[in-house]
Short mmCIF file of C-alpha atoms in Angstrom, two decimals:
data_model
loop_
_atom_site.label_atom_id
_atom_site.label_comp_id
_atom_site.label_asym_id
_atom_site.label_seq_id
_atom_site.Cartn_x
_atom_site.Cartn_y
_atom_site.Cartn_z
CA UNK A 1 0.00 0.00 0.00
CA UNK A 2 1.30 3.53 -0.71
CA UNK A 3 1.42 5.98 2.34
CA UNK A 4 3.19 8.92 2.29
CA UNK A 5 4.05 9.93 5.95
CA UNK A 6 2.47 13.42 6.17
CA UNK A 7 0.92 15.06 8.76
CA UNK A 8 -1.44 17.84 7.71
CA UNK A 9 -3.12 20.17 10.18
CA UNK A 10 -5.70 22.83 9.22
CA UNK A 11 -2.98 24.92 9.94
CA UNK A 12 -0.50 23.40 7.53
CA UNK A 13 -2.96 22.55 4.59
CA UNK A 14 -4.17 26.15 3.46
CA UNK A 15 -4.27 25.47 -0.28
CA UNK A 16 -8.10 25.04 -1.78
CA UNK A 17 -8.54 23.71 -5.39
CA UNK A 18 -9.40 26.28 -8.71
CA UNK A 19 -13.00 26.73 -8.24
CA UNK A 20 -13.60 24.65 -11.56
CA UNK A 21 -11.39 21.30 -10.40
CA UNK A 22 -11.02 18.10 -9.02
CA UNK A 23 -8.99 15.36 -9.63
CA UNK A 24 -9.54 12.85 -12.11
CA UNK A 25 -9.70 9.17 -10.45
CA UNK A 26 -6.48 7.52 -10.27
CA UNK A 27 -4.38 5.52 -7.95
CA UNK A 28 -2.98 8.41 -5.59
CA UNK A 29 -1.39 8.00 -2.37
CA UNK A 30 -3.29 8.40 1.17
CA UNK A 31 -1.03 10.63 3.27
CA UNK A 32 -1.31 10.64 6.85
CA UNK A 33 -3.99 13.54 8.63
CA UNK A 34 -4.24 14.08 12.47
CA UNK A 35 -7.40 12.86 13.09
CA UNK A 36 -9.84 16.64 14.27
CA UNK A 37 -10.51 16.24 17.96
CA UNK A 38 -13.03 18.94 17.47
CA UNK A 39 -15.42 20.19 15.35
CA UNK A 40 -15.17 22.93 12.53
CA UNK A 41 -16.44 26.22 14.09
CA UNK A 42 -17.37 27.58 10.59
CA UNK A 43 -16.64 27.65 6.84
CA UNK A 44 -13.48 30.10 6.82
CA UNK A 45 -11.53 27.02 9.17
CA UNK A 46 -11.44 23.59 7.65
CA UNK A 47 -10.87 21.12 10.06
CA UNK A 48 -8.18 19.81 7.31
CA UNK A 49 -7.57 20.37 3.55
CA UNK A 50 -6.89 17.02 1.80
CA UNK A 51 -3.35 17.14 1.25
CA UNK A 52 -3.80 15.09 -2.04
CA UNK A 53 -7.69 17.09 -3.97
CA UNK A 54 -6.82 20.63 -1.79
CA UNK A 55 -10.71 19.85 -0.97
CA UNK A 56 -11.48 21.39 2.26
CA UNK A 57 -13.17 19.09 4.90
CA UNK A 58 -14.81 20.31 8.06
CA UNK A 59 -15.50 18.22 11.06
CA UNK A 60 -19.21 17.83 11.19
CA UNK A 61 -20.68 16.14 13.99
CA UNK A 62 -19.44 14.61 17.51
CA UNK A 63 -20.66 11.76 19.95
CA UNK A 64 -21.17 14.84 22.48
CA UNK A 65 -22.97 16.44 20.57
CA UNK A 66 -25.87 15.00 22.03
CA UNK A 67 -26.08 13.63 25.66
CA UNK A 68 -26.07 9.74 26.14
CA UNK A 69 -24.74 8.91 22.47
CA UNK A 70 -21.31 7.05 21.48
CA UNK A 71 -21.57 8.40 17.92
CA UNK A 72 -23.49 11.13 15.90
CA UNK A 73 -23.78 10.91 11.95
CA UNK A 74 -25.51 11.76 9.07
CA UNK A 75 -28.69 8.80 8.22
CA UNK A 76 -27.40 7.50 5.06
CA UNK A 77 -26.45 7.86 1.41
CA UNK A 78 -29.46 7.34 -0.16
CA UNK A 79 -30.82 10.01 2.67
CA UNK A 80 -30.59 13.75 2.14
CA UNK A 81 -29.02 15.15 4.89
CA UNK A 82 -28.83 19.25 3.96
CA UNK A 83 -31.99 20.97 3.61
CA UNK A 84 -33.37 22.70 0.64
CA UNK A 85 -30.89 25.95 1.15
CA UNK A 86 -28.16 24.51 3.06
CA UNK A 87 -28.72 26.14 6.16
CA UNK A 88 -29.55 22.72 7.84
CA UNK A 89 -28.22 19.29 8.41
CA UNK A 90 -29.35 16.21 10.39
CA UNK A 91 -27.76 14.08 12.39
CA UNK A 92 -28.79 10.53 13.88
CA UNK A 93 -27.58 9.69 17.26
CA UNK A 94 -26.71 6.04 18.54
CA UNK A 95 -29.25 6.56 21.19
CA UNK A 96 -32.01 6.98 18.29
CA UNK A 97 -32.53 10.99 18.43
CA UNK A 98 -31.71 13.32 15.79
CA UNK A 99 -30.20 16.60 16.17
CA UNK A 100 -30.14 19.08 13.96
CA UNK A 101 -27.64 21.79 12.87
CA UNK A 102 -26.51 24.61 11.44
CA UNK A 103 -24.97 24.26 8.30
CA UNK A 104 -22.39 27.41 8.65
CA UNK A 105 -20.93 27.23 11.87
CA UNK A 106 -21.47 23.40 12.35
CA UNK A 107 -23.40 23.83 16.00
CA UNK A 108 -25.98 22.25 17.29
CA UNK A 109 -29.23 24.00 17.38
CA UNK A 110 -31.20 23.03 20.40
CA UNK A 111 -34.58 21.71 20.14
CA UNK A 112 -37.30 20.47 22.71
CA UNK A 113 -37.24 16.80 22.29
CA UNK A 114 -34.84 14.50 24.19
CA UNK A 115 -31.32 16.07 25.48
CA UNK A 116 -32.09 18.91 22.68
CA UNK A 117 -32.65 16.74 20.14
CA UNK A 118 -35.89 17.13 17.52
CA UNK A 119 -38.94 16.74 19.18
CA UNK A 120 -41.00 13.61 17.95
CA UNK A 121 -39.03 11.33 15.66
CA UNK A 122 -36.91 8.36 17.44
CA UNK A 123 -35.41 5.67 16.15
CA UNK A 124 -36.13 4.84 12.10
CA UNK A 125 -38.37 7.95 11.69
CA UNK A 126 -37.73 8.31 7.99
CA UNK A 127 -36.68 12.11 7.89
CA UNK A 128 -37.05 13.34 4.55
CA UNK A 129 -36.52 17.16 3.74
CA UNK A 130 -39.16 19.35 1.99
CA UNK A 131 -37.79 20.17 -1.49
CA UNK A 132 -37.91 24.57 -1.61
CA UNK A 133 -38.84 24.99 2.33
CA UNK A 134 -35.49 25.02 4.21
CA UNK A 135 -37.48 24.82 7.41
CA UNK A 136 -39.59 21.75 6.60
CA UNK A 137 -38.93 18.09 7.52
CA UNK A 138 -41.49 15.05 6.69
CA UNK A 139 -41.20 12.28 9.37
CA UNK A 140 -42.44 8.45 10.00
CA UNK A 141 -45.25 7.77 12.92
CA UNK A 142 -46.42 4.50 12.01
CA UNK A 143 -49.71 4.83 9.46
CA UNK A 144 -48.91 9.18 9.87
CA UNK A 145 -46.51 11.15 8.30
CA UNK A 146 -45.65 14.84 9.75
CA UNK A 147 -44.32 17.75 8.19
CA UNK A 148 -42.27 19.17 11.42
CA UNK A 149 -41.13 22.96 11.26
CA UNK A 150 -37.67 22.83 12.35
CA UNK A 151 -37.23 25.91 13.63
CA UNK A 152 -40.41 26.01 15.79
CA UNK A 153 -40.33 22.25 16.57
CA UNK A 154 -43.67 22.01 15.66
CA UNK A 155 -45.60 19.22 13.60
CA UNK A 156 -48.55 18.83 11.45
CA UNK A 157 -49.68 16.05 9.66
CA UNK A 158 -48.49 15.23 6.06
CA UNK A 159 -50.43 12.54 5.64
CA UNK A 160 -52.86 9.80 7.07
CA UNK A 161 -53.14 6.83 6.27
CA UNK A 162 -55.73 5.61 9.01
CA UNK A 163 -58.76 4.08 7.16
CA UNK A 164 -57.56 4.08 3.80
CA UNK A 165 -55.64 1.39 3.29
CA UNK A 166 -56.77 -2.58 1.98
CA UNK A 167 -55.29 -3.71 4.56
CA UNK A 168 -56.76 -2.86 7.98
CA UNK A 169 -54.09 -5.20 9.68
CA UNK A 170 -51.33 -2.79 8.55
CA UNK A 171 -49.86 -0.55 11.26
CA UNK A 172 -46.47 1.45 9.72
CA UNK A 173 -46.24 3.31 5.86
CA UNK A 174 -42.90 3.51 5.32
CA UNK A 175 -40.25 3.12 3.13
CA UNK A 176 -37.75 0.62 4.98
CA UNK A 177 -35.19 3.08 5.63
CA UNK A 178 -33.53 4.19 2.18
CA UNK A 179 -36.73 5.71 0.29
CA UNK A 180 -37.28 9.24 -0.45
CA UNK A 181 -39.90 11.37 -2.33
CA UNK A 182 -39.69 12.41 -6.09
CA UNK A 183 -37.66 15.36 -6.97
CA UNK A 184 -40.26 17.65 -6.48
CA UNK A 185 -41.54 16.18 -3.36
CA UNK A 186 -45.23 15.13 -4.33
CA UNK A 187 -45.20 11.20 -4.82
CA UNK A 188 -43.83 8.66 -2.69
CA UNK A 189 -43.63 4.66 -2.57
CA UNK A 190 -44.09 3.05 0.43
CA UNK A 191 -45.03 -0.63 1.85
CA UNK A 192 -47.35 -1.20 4.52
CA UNK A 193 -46.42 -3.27 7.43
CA UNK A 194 -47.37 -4.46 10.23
CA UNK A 195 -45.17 -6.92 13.38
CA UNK A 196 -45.80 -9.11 15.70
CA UNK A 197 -44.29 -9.08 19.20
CA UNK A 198 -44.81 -12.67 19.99
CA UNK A 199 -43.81 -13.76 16.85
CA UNK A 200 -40.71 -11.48 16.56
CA UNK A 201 -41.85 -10.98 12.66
CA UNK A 202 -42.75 -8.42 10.15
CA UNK A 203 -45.40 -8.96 7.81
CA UNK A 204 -45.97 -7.21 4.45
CA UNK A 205 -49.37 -6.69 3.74
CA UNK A 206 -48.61 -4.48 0.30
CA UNK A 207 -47.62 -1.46 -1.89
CA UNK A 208 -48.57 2.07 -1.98
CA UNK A 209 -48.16 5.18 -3.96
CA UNK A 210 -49.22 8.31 -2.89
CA UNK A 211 -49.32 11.97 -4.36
CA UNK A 212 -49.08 14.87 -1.36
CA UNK A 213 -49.94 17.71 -3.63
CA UNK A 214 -53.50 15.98 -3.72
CA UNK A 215 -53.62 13.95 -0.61
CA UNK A 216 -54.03 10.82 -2.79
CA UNK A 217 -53.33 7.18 -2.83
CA UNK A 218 -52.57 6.55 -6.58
CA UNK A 219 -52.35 2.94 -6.28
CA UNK A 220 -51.82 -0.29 -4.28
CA UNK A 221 -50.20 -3.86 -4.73
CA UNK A 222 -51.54 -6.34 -2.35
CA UNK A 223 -48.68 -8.82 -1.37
CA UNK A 224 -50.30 -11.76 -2.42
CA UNK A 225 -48.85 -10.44 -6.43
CA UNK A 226 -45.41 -11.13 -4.94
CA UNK A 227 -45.83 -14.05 -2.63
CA UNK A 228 -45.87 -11.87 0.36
CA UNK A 229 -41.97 -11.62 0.15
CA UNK A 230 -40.73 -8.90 2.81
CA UNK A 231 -38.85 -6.42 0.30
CA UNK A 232 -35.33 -4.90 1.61
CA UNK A 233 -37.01 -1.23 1.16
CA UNK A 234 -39.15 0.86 -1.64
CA UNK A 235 -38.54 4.27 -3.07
CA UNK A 236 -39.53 6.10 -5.79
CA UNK A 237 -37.57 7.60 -9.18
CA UNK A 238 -36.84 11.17 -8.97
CA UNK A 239 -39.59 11.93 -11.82
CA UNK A 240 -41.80 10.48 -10.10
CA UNK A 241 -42.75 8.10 -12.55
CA UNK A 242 -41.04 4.79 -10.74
CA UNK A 243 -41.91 2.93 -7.76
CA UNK A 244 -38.56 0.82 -7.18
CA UNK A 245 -38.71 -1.95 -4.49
CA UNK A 246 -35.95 -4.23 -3.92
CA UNK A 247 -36.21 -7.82 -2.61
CA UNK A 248 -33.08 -9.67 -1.14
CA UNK A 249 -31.83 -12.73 -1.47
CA UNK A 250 -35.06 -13.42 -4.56
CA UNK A 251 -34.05 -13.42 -7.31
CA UNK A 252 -37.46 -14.07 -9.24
CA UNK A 253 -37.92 -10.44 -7.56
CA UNK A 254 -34.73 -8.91 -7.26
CA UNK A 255 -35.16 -5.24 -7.78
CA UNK A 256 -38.21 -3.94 -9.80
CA UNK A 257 -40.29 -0.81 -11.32
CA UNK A 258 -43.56 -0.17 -11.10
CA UNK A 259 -45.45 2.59 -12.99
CA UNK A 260 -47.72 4.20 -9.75
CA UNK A 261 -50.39 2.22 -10.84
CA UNK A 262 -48.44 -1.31 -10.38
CA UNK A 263 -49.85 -2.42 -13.15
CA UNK A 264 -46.61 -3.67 -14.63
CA UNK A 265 -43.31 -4.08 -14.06
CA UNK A 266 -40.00 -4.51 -14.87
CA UNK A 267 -36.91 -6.09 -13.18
CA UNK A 268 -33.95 -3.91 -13.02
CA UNK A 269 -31.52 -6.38 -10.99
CA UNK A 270 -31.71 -9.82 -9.83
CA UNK A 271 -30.48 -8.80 -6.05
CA UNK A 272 -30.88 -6.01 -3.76
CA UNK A 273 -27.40 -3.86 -3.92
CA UNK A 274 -26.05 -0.81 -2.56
CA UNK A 275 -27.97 1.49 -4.97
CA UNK A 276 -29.84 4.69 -5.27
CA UNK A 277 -31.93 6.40 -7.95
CA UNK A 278 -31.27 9.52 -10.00
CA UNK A 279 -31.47 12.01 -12.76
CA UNK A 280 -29.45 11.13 -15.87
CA UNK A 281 -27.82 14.24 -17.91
CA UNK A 282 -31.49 14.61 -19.98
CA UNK A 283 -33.82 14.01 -16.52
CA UNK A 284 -33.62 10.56 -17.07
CA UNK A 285 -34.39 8.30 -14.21
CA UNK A 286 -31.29 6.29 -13.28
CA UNK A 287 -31.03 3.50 -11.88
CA UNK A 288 -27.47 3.23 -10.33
CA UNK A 289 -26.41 0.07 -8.16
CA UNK A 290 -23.51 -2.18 -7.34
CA UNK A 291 -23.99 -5.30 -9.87
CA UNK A 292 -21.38 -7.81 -8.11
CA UNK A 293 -22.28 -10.69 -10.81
CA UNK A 294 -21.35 -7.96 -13.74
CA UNK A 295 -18.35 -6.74 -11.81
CA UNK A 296 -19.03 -3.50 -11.75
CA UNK A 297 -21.07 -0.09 -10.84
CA UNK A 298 -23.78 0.75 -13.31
CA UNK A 299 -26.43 2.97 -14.50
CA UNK A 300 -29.28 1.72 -15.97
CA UNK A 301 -32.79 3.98 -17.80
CA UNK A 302 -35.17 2.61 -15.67
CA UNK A 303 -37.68 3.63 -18.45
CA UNK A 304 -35.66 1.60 -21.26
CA UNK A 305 -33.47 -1.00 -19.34
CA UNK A 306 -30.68 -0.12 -21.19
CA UNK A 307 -27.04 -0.14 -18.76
CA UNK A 308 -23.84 1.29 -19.29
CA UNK A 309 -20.82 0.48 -16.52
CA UNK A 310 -18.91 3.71 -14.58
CA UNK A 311 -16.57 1.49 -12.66
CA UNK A 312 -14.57 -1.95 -12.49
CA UNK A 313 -15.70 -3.54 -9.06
CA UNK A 314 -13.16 -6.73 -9.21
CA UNK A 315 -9.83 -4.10 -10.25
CA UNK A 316 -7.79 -7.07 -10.68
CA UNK A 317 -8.67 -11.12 -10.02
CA UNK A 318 -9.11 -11.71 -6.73
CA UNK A 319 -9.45 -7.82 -5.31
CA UNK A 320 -12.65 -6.19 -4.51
CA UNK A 321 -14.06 -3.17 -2.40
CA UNK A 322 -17.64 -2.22 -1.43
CA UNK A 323 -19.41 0.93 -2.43
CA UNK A 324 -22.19 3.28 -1.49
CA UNK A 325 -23.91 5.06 -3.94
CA UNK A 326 -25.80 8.77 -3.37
CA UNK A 327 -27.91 10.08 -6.69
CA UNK A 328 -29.22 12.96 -4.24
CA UNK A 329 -28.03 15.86 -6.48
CA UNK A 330 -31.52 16.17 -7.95
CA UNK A 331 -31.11 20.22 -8.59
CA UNK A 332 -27.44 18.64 -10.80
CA UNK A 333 -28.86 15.67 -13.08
CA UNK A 334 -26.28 13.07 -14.52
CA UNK A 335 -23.93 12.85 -11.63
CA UNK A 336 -23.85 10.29 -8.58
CA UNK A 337 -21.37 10.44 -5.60
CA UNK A 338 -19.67 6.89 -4.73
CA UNK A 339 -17.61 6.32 -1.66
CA UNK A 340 -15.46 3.21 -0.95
CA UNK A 341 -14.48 1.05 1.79
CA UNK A 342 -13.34 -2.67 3.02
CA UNK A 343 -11.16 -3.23 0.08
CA UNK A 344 -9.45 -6.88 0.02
CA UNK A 345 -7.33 -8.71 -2.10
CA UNK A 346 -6.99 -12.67 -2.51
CA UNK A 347 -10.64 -13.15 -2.59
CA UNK A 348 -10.50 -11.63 0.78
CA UNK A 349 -8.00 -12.70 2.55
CA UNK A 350 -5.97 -9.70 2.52
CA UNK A 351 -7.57 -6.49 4.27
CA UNK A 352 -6.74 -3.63 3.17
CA UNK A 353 -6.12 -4.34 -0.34
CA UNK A 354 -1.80 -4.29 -0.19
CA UNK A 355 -2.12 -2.46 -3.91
CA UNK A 356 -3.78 0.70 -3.95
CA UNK A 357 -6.40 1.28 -6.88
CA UNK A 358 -8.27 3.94 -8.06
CA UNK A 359 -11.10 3.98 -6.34
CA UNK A 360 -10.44 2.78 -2.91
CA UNK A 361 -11.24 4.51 0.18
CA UNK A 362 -12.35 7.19 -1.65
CA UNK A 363 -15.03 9.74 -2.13
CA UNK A 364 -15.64 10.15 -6.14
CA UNK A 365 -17.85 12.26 -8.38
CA UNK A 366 -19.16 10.08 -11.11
CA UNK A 367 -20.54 11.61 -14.19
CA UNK A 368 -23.62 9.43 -15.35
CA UNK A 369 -22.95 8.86 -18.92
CA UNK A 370 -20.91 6.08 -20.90
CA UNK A 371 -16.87 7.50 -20.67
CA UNK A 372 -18.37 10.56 -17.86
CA UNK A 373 -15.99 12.24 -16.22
CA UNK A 374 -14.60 10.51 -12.45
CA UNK A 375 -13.59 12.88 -10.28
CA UNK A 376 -12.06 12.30 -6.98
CA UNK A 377 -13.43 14.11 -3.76
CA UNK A 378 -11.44 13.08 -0.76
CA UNK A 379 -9.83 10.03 1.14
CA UNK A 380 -12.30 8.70 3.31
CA UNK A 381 -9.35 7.19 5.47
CA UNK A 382 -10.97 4.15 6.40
CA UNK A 383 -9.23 0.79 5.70
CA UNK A 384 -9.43 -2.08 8.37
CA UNK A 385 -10.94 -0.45 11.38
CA UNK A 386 -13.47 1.62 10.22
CA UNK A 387 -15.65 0.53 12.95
CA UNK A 388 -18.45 -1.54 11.20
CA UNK A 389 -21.42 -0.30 9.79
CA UNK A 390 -21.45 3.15 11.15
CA UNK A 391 -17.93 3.76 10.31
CA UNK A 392 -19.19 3.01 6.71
CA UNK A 393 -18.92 6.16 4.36
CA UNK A 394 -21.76 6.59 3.23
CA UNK A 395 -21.34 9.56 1.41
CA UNK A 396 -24.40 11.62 0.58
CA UNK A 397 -24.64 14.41 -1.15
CA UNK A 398 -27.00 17.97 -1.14
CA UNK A 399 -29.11 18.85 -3.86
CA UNK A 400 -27.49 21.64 -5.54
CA UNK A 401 -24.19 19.08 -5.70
CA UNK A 402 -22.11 21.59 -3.53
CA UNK A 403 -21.48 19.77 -0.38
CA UNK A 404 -20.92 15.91 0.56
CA UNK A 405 -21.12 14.91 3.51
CA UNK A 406 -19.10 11.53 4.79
CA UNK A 407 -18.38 8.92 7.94
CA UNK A 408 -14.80 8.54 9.11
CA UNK A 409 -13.52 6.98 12.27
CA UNK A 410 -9.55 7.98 10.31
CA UNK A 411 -9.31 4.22 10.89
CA UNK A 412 -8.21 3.89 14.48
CA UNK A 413 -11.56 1.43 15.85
CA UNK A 414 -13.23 4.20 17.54
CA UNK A 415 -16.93 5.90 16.71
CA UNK A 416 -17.36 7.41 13.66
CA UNK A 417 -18.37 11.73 12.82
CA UNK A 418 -19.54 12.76 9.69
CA UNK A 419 -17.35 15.22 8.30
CA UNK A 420 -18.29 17.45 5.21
CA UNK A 421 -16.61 18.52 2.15
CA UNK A 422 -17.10 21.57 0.04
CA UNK A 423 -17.05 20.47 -3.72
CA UNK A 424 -15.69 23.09 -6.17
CA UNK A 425 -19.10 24.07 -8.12
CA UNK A 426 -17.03 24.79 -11.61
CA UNK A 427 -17.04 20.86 -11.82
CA UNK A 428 -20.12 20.66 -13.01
CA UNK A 429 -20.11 23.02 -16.15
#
């Protein structure tokens, strides 16, 4: 592996890239940084400038942050965590809050619920953010879904599904986790649930589609059309057009879209990947996913089924590295952020990967078109002890494609913090 021995303090790495570059992908070396012990204060002080991209990177969030939790991160990559202006990001706490910041000096901003945290959603609430309102944030409450002010702390409802659904035994409308709303925030995909406490088991009654604008279910799939089959999670294409659920370990299922009617479909993958949808170049909806039986990343027109590859995930026979995929840049169509971790060699055996390639441990802007542009962001400095699946990357990415936001532990075992870098917005012309 290729380390250069340098230690690079915000105070030693002042230099900030042209305001039109980044790097293209290639094989560079992963110099040393002193791990921030605190956070950023603002957006004048990186906590350190990447001593390789000249990408600034700012300490986002802490374990103290909020009272009683070992780590604080961003949800996930197929989550948004910045709000429609980027005055706002959320956090999610170990202990199942979520706290919510300010997006320019990197503080928490004290709310009523638990410890300071947002009042009302625990655990897998599902925060989505309102599209255009900065101050608006759509939440999970079983069969109701609230649309909480976040600067008053106060909620009304979104949507309620009490009473209309086929399935009266259903108790949660949700989207597993990794959904979002369309673009424009009107429709949604969810599946309706329900579990059993004796039985320890979840049971999936069915489908839904639903426009907000009008308050409308558009259409349902009872489980019965897919053998009642527990899918991984459901979301919908950023048009709007697409309901996507994914089913693991089925094959005969595998990943699928539905127009909002469900009635028809068409597989897009055999398994349930690391994946997210977006907007191609033209407004396309994209599907883009980790295909480990093609050996590679890949895009594919959800409308047409035709593919095209963006990256080798096997660089060499017997090396490999898992990915994370974030197609949140709806307001920048036809690019995707990927970020990299747990690369082996050997089949393996080896971990870390003893050759360094491309595109490991790495934050990368992909440009979603056959030969697009691949750009890298930052080192995600994460190789052997990245500390599980919160140390994961994750990378997501805001709207308007000007900030990233990514999970590092800088390898040493310990809890992860998200930590957010400022991409220079020239790339995208």
């Amino acid at each position: 592996m290729i380390v250069l021995a340098l230690l690079c303090a915000a105070t030693l790495c002042t230099a900030a890239p042209a305001e039109n570059a980044l790097t293209t992908l290639k094989a560079d070396p992963i110099p040393v940084v002193a791990k921030p012990a605190t956070k950023a204060t603002g957006l004048d002080a990186p906590s350190y400038i990447d001593p390789v991209y000249g990408t600034r990177v700012f300490k986002a969030t802490d374990a103290s942050d909020l009272a009683g939790a070992t780590h604080v991160r961003h949800n996930y990559s197929r989550r948004q965590a910045f709000n429609a202006d980027n005055s706002r990001y959320l956090g999610a706490a170990s202990n199942g809050y979520w706290v919510l910041y300010d997006a320019g000096t990197f503080g928490v901003l004290p709310r009523s619920g638990e410890g300071g945290a947002l009042r009302g959603p625990a655990g897998d609430a599902e925060p989505i953010w309102h599209p255009t309102d900065p101050r608006i944030l759509f939440y999970n409450q079983g069969l109701v879904w609230y649309a909480k002010d976040v600067e008053s702390d106060r909620d009304t409802v979104m949507a309620d599904f009490r009473g209309r659904l086929p399935w009266p035994g259903a108790t949660q409308v949700w989207t597993k986790s990794e959904g979002t709303s369309s673009a424009d925030g009107r429709y949604w995909a969810f599946m309706a649930t329900s579990y059993s406490e004796a039985a320890k088991a979840n049971t999936i009654h069915g489908l839904v589609t639903y426009d907000r604008e009008e308050d409308r279910i558009v259409g349902t799939l009872d489980a019965s059309a897919f053998g009642g089959a527990f899918p991984d999670h459901i979301s919908i294409s950023p048009s709007g057009r697409w309901a996507v659920p994914s089913w693991a370990f089925n094959k005969a299922l595998g990943t699928r879209a539905y127009p909002l009617d469900f009635s028809s479909s068409r597989q897009l993958h055999v398994m349930s990947e690391h994946s997210d949808l977006a907007f191609g170049p033209g407004g396309e909806d994209l599907y883009v996913f980790t295909d480990y039986e093609a050996g590679a990343i890949r895009a594919m027109d959800i409308a047409t089924g035709r593919a095209f590859d963006l990256l080798p995930l096997y660089p060499r026979s017997g090396a490999g590295y898992a990915a994370h995929l974030s197609g949140q840049a709806f307001d920048r169509p036809g690019w995707v952020v990927i970020s990299t971790y747990a690369d082996s060699a050997e089949y393996g055996r080896v971990v870390p990967d003893a050759t360094l390639e491309p595109m490991h441990r790495k934050v990368m802007l992909l440009e979603l078109k056959p030969g697009g542009r691949k750009l890298s962001v930052a080192h995600t400095r994460v190789a052997a002890s990245f500390g599980g699946y919160f140390g994961e990357p994750q990378a997501t990415i805001s709207r308007d494609g000007s900030r990233i936001l990514f999970a590092t532990n800088f390898d040493d075992g310990g809890p992860p913090s998200s930590f957010m870098v400022l991409v220079p917005i020239g790339v995208y012309r």
